[in-house]
Amino acid sequence: PSAQIRMLLRYVALVQASLFLITSCEVSQNKGTFWHVTDLHLDFYYDETNNDPAQVCPSSFGAETPDAGLFGDYRCDSPWSLVRSAVEEMKRIEPNPNFIIWTGDDTLHTSDEDKFLSEELVIETVHNLTNLLKKSFPNTTVHAALGNHDYHYKSQIPPGPSSILSAIANDWRDWMTDEQFQMFNQTGCFIREIAPKVDLISLNTNVWYTSNKVVTGMADPGGYFAWFEQELEKAKSMSKKVYVIGHVPPGHFELVDYKYWYYPEYNVRYVEIIKQYSDVIIGQFFGHHHTDTFRMFYDDNGNAVSSLLIAPGVTPWMTTLPGADDGANNPGIRLFEFDATTMEITDYVQYYLDLAAANMAGKADWTEEYRATSDLGIPDMSVASWEKLSKRLESANVLEPSSPDTILLQKFVNYNSVLYNLTPCNRSCQLNQVCAIRELDYGKYKDCVSDD
Ligand SMILES: *[C@@H]1O[C@H](CO)[C@@H](O)[C@H](O)[C@H]1NC(C)=O
Ligand SMILES: *[C@@H]1O[C@H](CO)[C@@H](O)[C@H](O)[C@H]1NC(C)=O
Ligand SMILES: *[C@@H]1O[C@H](CO)[C@@H](O)[C@H](O)[C@H]1NC(C)=O
Ligand SMILES: *[C@@H]1O[C@H](CO)[C@@H](O)[C@H](O)[C@H]1NC(C)=O
Ligand SMILES: [Zn+2]
Ligand SMILES: [Zn+2]
């Protein structure tokens, strides 16, 4: 009998071993990826051969660009060569992502929209970029969000239908069901299921943007907040999780003192909604800054409950916002990794192009800039980890440049401009970065930055 038991035990062990093998194979197969690309800002007038250095691109607002090269200039928006190179690189690194997130801003910045842009040119620009993505990723659904520059005049996007929105909706129709198309065509928002228990909500946050003068005085332009809440409530009742994508994020810009994006009452409302549904939302992905950063949300007891990730732009364009000091960036594209069963984000890799080097070499060598879990001092992408990172950035003493937290702060700030601006981060730089990350409430942000 003991021989029989031994055999039985061996058999059980064998079954266990093969079950383990099957399970571990399944786990490794369950990794998914998606690209997040944002702020392409195509300047199709860009001409580096123009002999007048002030005329290379209208997006330089008349500033001279003596170093302009094949792939662009830090004072200009993206030439076609840069946009094409970015999308080619996405295809080379990961040609079969589960999907792509594209968070808007396709046209050039210009001080003279009557001369350099029109409704037709906005539509044509979005159309050309849409085609580039469709041709490069024919089998991949793109989840897109509208940017404030995807309109004429810029930022004046009405809540509700418009001729530009209809044209864009037609371009993006291949990526939508009829129902999603109908809604997007009327609102610039949509919701779709991206996994059995996970929805993605694309918000038209441009109606909450302070530069938008057509929404003035509206309590809830287009009813988008009410819709957002209703969809989150529905998801919650069905035990679903939600990804949120949008262009203009809540909170402050970290490169300028006191510069916020949403009208104050809309910022309050957005933050309240995220707080209320923090257990439903498993990712928030935004653009608009062109810089690389994140934002934290807290409950009433000060516990971190959600995070929002802002990906850097493809355009290197130096912001003309008053108070921003040398606010250009290198072009970036971001590949997220997630657990395909739960859709929880597990990591991301940030890729970038050293624009000056690319122009010098006459060829674009995109490289890995950093991997979140290796280079930010956090083991995973949980809210607790982002909170831990923000705490370390906050406690860094800039007068002790060799202490681990200060080294981390400097690294983080270097990533913020995608390795364009490597200036040592002093106390005011630290406060601007950290207060923007940790204080989405405008009043608390103000107290935070003035706490010197
Ligand atoms: C769009 O692409 C067409 C065809 O290549 C080109 O002729 C046109 O200039 C492009 N327009 C813009 C705004 O990029
Ligand atoms: C896209 O899917 C079609 C049909 O399944 C296939 O023939 C084609 O090779 C795919 N293309 C890419 C780039 O994966
Ligand atoms: C999209 O919306 C516009 C404006 O409401 C409408 O005129 C148009 O018919 C809609 N397009 C489609 C294909 O339904
Ligand atoms: C901090 O650095 C910025 C940018 O280099 C500079 O403009 C500012 O004057 C510095 N502030 C202080 C307090 O040193
Ligand atoms: Zn932008
Ligand atoms: Zn924008």
XYZ file of C-alpha atoms and ligand atoms in Angstrom:
510
model
C 0.000 0.000 0.000
C 2.809 2.465 0.764
C 4.183 1.994 -2.791
C 0.714 2.788 -4.120
C 0.553 5.946 -2.003
C 4.001 6.983 -3.220
C 2.888 6.525 -6.815
C -0.273 8.471 -6.134
C 1.744 11.263 -4.542
C 4.080 11.381 -7.543
C 1.104 11.527 -9.830
C -0.370 14.416 -7.837
C 2.963 16.227 -7.971
C 3.123 15.771 -11.743
C -0.371 17.125 -12.202
C 0.482 20.076 -9.970
C 3.654 20.769 -11.941
C 1.856 20.745 -15.276
C -0.929 22.914 -13.890
C 1.709 25.343 -12.706
C 3.304 25.374 -16.166
C -0.040 26.008 -17.853
C -0.846 28.815 -15.422
C 2.523 30.508 -15.775
C 2.284 30.337 -19.584
C -1.118 31.947 -19.342
C 0.229 34.688 -17.111
C 3.026 35.551 -19.522
C 0.619 35.546 -22.484
C -1.669 37.919 -20.668
C 0.518 40.961 -20.998
C -0.951 43.644 -23.207
C 0.493 46.874 -24.575
C -0.827 50.154 -25.887
C 0.756 53.275 -27.263
C -0.047 56.695 -25.903
C 0.779 59.390 -28.451
C -0.191 63.020 -28.026
C 0.308 66.610 -29.188
C 1.677 65.916 -32.665
C 1.052 69.576 -33.696
C 1.949 69.242 -37.361
C 3.417 72.453 -38.826
C 3.080 71.695 -42.518
C 4.635 75.077 -43.421
C 7.917 74.036 -41.815
C 10.807 74.611 -44.228
C 14.298 74.407 -42.790
C 15.768 75.549 -46.130
C 14.176 79.000 -45.834
C 17.041 81.516 -45.853
C 15.321 83.790 -43.378
C 15.689 82.118 -39.955
C 12.549 83.886 -38.751
C 10.479 82.349 -41.573
C 11.252 78.640 -41.138
C 7.958 77.992 -39.348
C 4.975 80.157 -38.405
C 4.888 78.263 -35.099
C 8.026 80.110 -33.922
C 5.919 83.313 -33.807
C 8.678 85.139 -35.708
C 11.525 83.943 -33.467
C 14.673 82.965 -35.319
C 15.515 79.297 -35.635
C 19.114 79.177 -36.855
C 19.542 75.514 -35.855
C 16.451 74.255 -37.661
C 17.072 70.849 -39.184
C 15.481 67.972 -41.000
C 13.440 66.830 -37.965
C 12.427 70.241 -36.698
C 13.459 72.883 -34.233
C 12.768 73.453 -30.538
C 10.909 76.665 -31.399
C 8.772 75.051 -34.091
C 5.973 72.533 -34.160
C 6.556 69.143 -35.800
C 7.458 68.981 -39.472
C 5.958 66.028 -41.349
C 9.356 64.261 -41.197
C 9.173 64.226 -37.387
C 5.557 63.044 -37.253
C 6.276 60.279 -39.759
C 9.405 59.265 -37.897
C 7.499 59.029 -34.589
C 4.786 56.819 -36.057
C 7.329 54.657 -37.923
C 9.159 54.170 -34.655
C 5.966 53.151 -32.865
C 5.440 50.577 -35.591
C 9.009 49.337 -35.373
C 8.958 48.922 -31.584
C 5.445 47.485 -31.203
C 3.519 46.985 -34.452
C 0.752 45.002 -32.746
C -0.347 46.863 -29.642
C -3.779 45.999 -28.236
C -4.810 49.570 -29.042
C -3.523 53.138 -29.309
C -4.513 56.165 -27.243
C -4.212 59.456 -29.114
C -5.007 62.509 -27.009
C -5.200 65.311 -29.550
C -3.667 68.639 -30.611
C -2.830 68.086 -34.260
C -2.381 71.573 -35.749
C 0.357 74.175 -35.413
C 0.540 76.964 -32.854
C 0.389 80.321 -34.602
C -0.242 83.924 -33.624
C -2.057 84.454 -36.913
C -4.726 81.816 -37.386
C -6.432 83.817 -40.123
C -3.301 83.590 -42.214
C -1.950 80.142 -41.354
C -4.993 78.099 -40.359
C -8.613 77.801 -41.347
C -11.393 75.361 -40.639
C -10.404 73.460 -43.808
C -6.751 73.238 -42.786
C -7.615 71.984 -39.305
C -9.766 69.256 -40.875
C -7.066 68.423 -43.438
C -4.387 68.168 -40.749
C -6.453 65.832 -38.562
C -7.304 63.833 -41.687
C -3.646 63.424 -42.699
C -2.592 62.334 -39.221
C -5.543 59.947 -38.977
C -4.523 58.394 -42.302
C -0.934 58.015 -41.171
C -2.061 56.110 -38.071
C -4.535 54.012 -40.045
C -1.914 53.073 -42.656
C 0.731 52.306 -40.039
C -1.602 50.328 -37.759
C -4.314 48.941 -40.043
C -5.530 46.380 -37.533
C -5.382 48.508 -34.407
C -8.212 50.508 -32.901
C -7.240 54.032 -31.970
C -9.044 55.569 -29.000
C -8.800 59.257 -29.751
C -9.663 62.411 -27.844
C -10.059 65.929 -29.205
C -7.471 68.574 -28.355
C -8.036 72.301 -28.011
C -5.993 72.818 -31.206
C -8.267 70.527 -33.209
C -10.566 73.451 -33.852
C -10.769 76.829 -35.577
C -10.367 79.195 -33.849
C -8.217 77.225 -31.446
C -9.808 76.285 -28.106
C -13.254 77.694 -29.030
C -14.831 74.227 -29.174
C -18.549 74.491 -28.503
C -20.220 71.865 -26.343
C -22.268 70.057 -28.985
C -22.054 69.515 -32.733
C -19.967 71.531 -35.183
C -18.818 71.146 -38.758
C -15.226 70.409 -37.694
C -16.433 67.772 -35.232
C -18.549 66.112 -37.952
C -15.548 65.967 -40.292
C -13.316 64.475 -37.593
C -16.041 62.027 -36.557
C -16.202 60.790 -40.157
C -12.432 60.305 -40.198
C -12.541 58.316 -36.965
C -15.661 56.334 -37.833
C -13.662 53.158 -38.649
C -12.614 53.054 -34.999
C -16.176 53.319 -33.675
C -19.448 51.453 -33.549
C -22.470 53.311 -34.936
C -23.623 54.184 -31.466
C -20.213 55.569 -30.484
C -20.043 57.500 -33.743
C -23.463 59.079 -33.198
C -22.507 60.208 -29.730
C -19.054 61.446 -30.719
C -20.470 63.335 -33.705
C -22.728 65.261 -31.331
C -20.439 65.746 -28.325
C -16.784 64.892 -29.026
C -17.061 62.260 -26.258
C -17.638 58.512 -26.382
C -17.548 55.383 -24.252
C -16.570 51.911 -25.396
C -15.807 48.563 -23.881
C -12.122 47.675 -24.272
C -12.237 44.415 -22.285
C -15.083 42.295 -20.868
C -15.266 44.306 -17.658
C -13.514 47.505 -18.681
C -14.784 50.646 -20.426
C -12.815 53.510 -21.908
C -14.292 57.003 -21.697
C -12.959 59.672 -24.047
C -13.745 63.109 -22.646
C -13.948 66.361 -24.575
C -12.296 68.297 -21.744
C -11.748 71.293 -24.041
C -15.098 72.692 -22.929
C -13.691 73.143 -19.403
C -10.583 75.006 -20.603
C -10.192 78.658 -19.512
C -9.159 79.648 -23.067
C -12.556 78.496 -24.311
C -14.757 81.595 -24.355
C -17.910 79.985 -25.741
C -18.779 78.117 -22.513
C -18.661 81.112 -20.191
C -21.355 80.929 -17.541
C -22.499 77.373 -18.252
C -22.854 75.165 -15.181
C -22.149 71.958 -17.096
C -21.375 72.651 -20.775
C -23.019 70.024 -22.953
C -23.952 68.067 -19.825
C -20.597 66.277 -20.113
C -20.058 66.103 -16.360
C -23.514 64.609 -15.819
C -22.844 62.066 -18.571
C -19.408 61.218 -17.150
C -20.907 60.613 -13.678
C -23.742 58.566 -15.091
C -21.346 56.300 -17.022
C -19.137 55.848 -13.966
C -22.177 55.004 -11.843
C -23.287 52.473 -14.441
C -19.811 50.938 -14.564
C -19.731 50.738 -10.785
C -23.085 49.000 -10.582
C -21.863 46.427 -13.114
C -18.525 45.966 -11.273
C -16.674 47.323 -14.269
C -13.458 49.352 -14.340
C -12.821 52.461 -16.440
C -9.968 54.122 -18.342
C -10.405 57.859 -18.808
C -8.668 59.679 -21.658
C -8.707 63.359 -22.496
C -6.577 66.227 -23.722
C -6.583 69.159 -21.278
C -6.002 67.812 -17.744
C -7.190 69.311 -14.449
C -4.797 71.167 -12.137
C -1.799 73.409 -12.772
C 1.037 73.565 -15.302
C 4.341 72.841 -13.551
C 6.475 75.198 -15.663
C 4.609 78.418 -14.821
C 3.545 79.842 -11.452
C -0.216 79.714 -10.838
C -1.142 78.597 -14.370
C -4.188 76.354 -14.323
C -6.257 74.999 -17.239
C -9.896 74.357 -16.176
C -12.260 77.089 -15.016
C -12.202 76.796 -11.200
C -15.721 75.336 -10.818
C -15.022 72.677 -13.479
C -11.752 71.743 -11.789
C -13.619 71.227 -8.509
C -16.227 69.093 -10.245
C -13.667 66.915 -12.061
C -11.686 66.274 -8.876
C -14.885 65.438 -6.950
C -15.947 62.916 -9.585
C -12.569 61.175 -9.552
C -12.647 61.045 -5.742
C -16.122 59.561 -5.770
C -15.340 56.906 -8.380
C -11.701 56.251 -7.571
C -12.422 52.538 -7.054
C -13.849 52.311 -10.597
C -11.170 54.294 -12.455
C -7.970 52.343 -13.167
C -6.262 54.843 -15.438
C -6.366 58.484 -16.542
C -4.315 59.409 -19.616
C -3.890 63.009 -20.721
C -1.742 65.316 -22.882
C -1.713 69.097 -23.521
C 1.328 69.872 -21.332
C 3.876 68.453 -23.802
C 5.802 67.598 -20.627
C 6.034 64.307 -18.731
C 4.361 64.365 -15.319
C 1.487 63.005 -13.204
C -1.236 64.182 -10.846
C -2.563 62.778 -7.549
C -6.106 62.670 -6.139
C -6.861 62.270 -2.406
C -9.907 61.407 -0.362
C -11.109 63.626 2.499
C -8.724 61.906 4.892
C -5.729 62.676 2.705
C -5.309 59.132 1.406
C -4.138 58.880 -2.209
C -6.981 57.332 -4.218
C -6.164 57.946 -7.893
C -3.404 59.093 -10.221
C -3.443 60.731 -13.667
C -0.564 60.314 -16.123
C 0.394 63.076 -18.559
C 2.496 61.884 -21.501
C 4.965 64.192 -23.259
C 4.177 65.456 -26.760
C 5.727 64.673 -30.108
C 6.093 68.375 -30.882
C 9.254 69.928 -29.397
C 7.653 73.412 -29.500
C 8.872 75.814 -26.827
C 5.857 77.162 -24.995
C 5.278 80.886 -25.320
C 3.320 81.035 -22.041
C 4.573 84.044 -20.066
C 6.727 82.898 -17.159
C 7.840 79.626 -18.725
C 11.602 79.494 -18.898
C 12.935 77.594 -21.919
C 9.893 75.311 -22.005
C 10.696 73.114 -24.979
C 10.979 69.330 -24.927
C 12.343 66.466 -26.936
C 9.737 64.464 -28.873
C 8.328 61.499 -26.926
C 6.141 58.417 -27.448
C 5.015 56.115 -24.642
C 4.328 52.372 -24.604
C 2.166 51.128 -21.740
C 2.139 47.547 -20.491
C -0.887 46.083 -18.759
C -2.317 42.868 -17.407
C -4.718 41.818 -20.143
C -7.021 40.051 -17.661
C -7.603 42.957 -15.283
C -6.408 45.761 -17.613
C -4.392 47.126 -14.682
C -1.366 49.116 -15.874
C 1.852 47.302 -14.933
C 4.514 49.581 -16.417
C 5.416 51.927 -19.261
C 8.456 52.673 -21.352
C 9.072 56.221 -22.485
C 10.844 56.541 -25.852
C 12.260 59.784 -27.176
C 14.201 61.488 -29.917
C 17.162 63.721 -29.097
C 16.113 66.320 -31.654
C 19.402 68.244 -31.755
C 21.362 65.012 -32.261
C 18.922 63.775 -34.918
C 19.289 66.997 -36.900
C 23.067 66.783 -36.592
C 23.151 63.163 -37.758
C 20.517 63.622 -40.444
C 18.711 60.577 -39.098
C 16.271 59.930 -36.290
C 17.577 57.503 -33.674
C 14.701 57.104 -31.248
C 15.803 55.458 -28.005
C 14.401 54.335 -24.692
C 14.454 57.252 -22.275
C 13.362 55.348 -19.179
C 11.185 52.554 -17.843
C 8.811 53.665 -15.098
C 9.410 50.796 -12.662
C 13.197 50.821 -13.111
C 13.888 54.526 -13.143
C 11.303 56.247 -10.934
C 12.079 54.253 -7.796
C 8.659 52.592 -7.712
C 7.936 48.848 -7.969
C 4.635 49.145 -9.880
C 2.011 51.555 -11.215
C -0.304 51.445 -8.188
C -1.704 54.648 -6.703
C 0.352 53.922 -3.563
C 3.538 53.866 -5.643
C 2.797 57.189 -7.368
C 2.056 58.625 -3.948
C 5.370 57.332 -2.656
C 7.182 58.928 -5.595
C 5.437 62.277 -5.055
C 6.399 62.149 -1.357
C 10.047 61.553 -2.217
C 10.023 64.459 -4.694
C 8.459 66.602 -1.967
C 10.970 65.684 0.717
C 14.063 66.079 -1.474
C 16.405 68.766 -0.188
C 17.739 70.642 -3.209
C 20.672 71.900 -1.129
C 21.887 68.293 -0.821
C 22.316 67.298 -4.460
C 23.838 63.907 -3.684
C 21.046 62.637 -1.424
C 18.941 59.864 -3.041
C 15.687 61.849 -3.053
C 17.342 64.901 -4.621
C 18.941 62.706 -7.283
C 15.479 61.255 -7.958
C 13.944 64.769 -8.144
C 16.590 65.865 -10.656
C 16.016 62.739 -12.750
C 12.265 63.318 -12.661
C 12.685 66.951 -13.727
C 15.016 65.909 -16.557
C 12.317 63.479 -17.753
C 9.755 66.280 -17.410
C 11.249 67.992 -20.490
C 12.184 64.648 -22.087
C 15.889 65.356 -21.418
C 15.765 68.749 -23.127
C 16.304 70.970 -20.074
C 18.809 69.539 -17.579
C 19.100 72.655 -15.410
C 19.520 71.845 -11.688
C 16.112 71.990 -10.021
C 16.138 74.696 -7.305
C 13.554 75.206 -4.568
C 11.056 77.088 -6.756
C 11.350 74.454 -9.491
C 10.726 71.764 -6.868
C 7.685 73.570 -5.447
C 6.202 74.112 -8.914
C 6.633 70.441 -9.800
C 5.537 68.940 -6.491
C 2.615 71.282 -5.757
C 1.252 70.720 -9.281
C 1.465 66.945 -8.734
C -0.036 66.826 -5.231
C -2.483 69.738 -5.064
C -5.189 69.671 -7.704
C -7.262 72.033 -5.574
C -6.436 75.578 -6.702
C -6.433 77.039 -3.191
C -4.233 74.311 -1.789
C -1.878 74.613 -4.749
C -1.462 78.313 -4.028
C -0.666 77.655 -0.374
C 1.747 74.936 -1.416
C 3.845 76.986 -3.884
C 4.026 80.025 -1.627
C 5.261 77.893 1.282
C 8.891 78.920 0.970
C -2.226 66.439 -46.408
O -1.697 65.456 -47.272
C -1.775 65.832 -48.640
C -1.372 64.625 -49.459
O -0.090 64.201 -49.105
C -0.911 67.046 -48.879
O -0.989 67.438 -50.237
C -1.388 68.172 -47.997
O -0.550 69.292 -48.109
C -1.438 67.729 -46.544
N -2.073 68.792 -45.775
C -1.708 69.095 -44.539
C -2.466 70.209 -43.896
O -0.843 68.530 -43.923
C -3.969 43.021 -40.671
O -4.929 41.999 -40.744
C -5.038 41.402 -42.036
C -6.195 40.442 -42.028
O -6.194 39.664 -40.857
C -3.700 40.737 -42.352
O -3.745 40.172 -43.638
C -2.575 41.776 -42.307
O -1.326 41.171 -42.502
C -2.588 42.526 -40.984
N -1.644 43.631 -41.058
C -0.751 43.920 -40.119
C 0.158 45.080 -40.371
O -0.667 43.278 -39.076
C -23.138 64.458 -37.558
O -23.682 65.568 -36.888
C -24.078 66.620 -37.749
C -24.462 67.819 -36.902
O -25.469 67.472 -35.968
C -25.217 66.137 -38.651
O -25.599 67.166 -39.540
C -24.711 64.938 -39.439
O -25.779 64.404 -40.207
C -24.162 63.858 -38.521
N -23.514 62.855 -39.340
C -23.992 61.616 -39.459
C -23.304 60.758 -40.447
O -24.928 61.200 -38.820
C 15.491 78.839 -9.900
O 15.845 78.471 -11.210
C 15.190 79.222 -12.203
C 15.501 78.583 -13.530
O 16.830 78.230 -13.643
C 15.598 80.677 -12.102
O 14.930 81.433 -13.099
C 15.198 81.179 -10.741
O 15.630 82.504 -10.575
C 15.805 80.305 -9.653
N 15.209 80.713 -8.392
C 15.915 80.866 -7.293
C 15.153 81.238 -6.062
O 17.122 80.692 -7.272
Zn -0.504 70.715 -27.399
Zn -3.561 71.433 -25.903
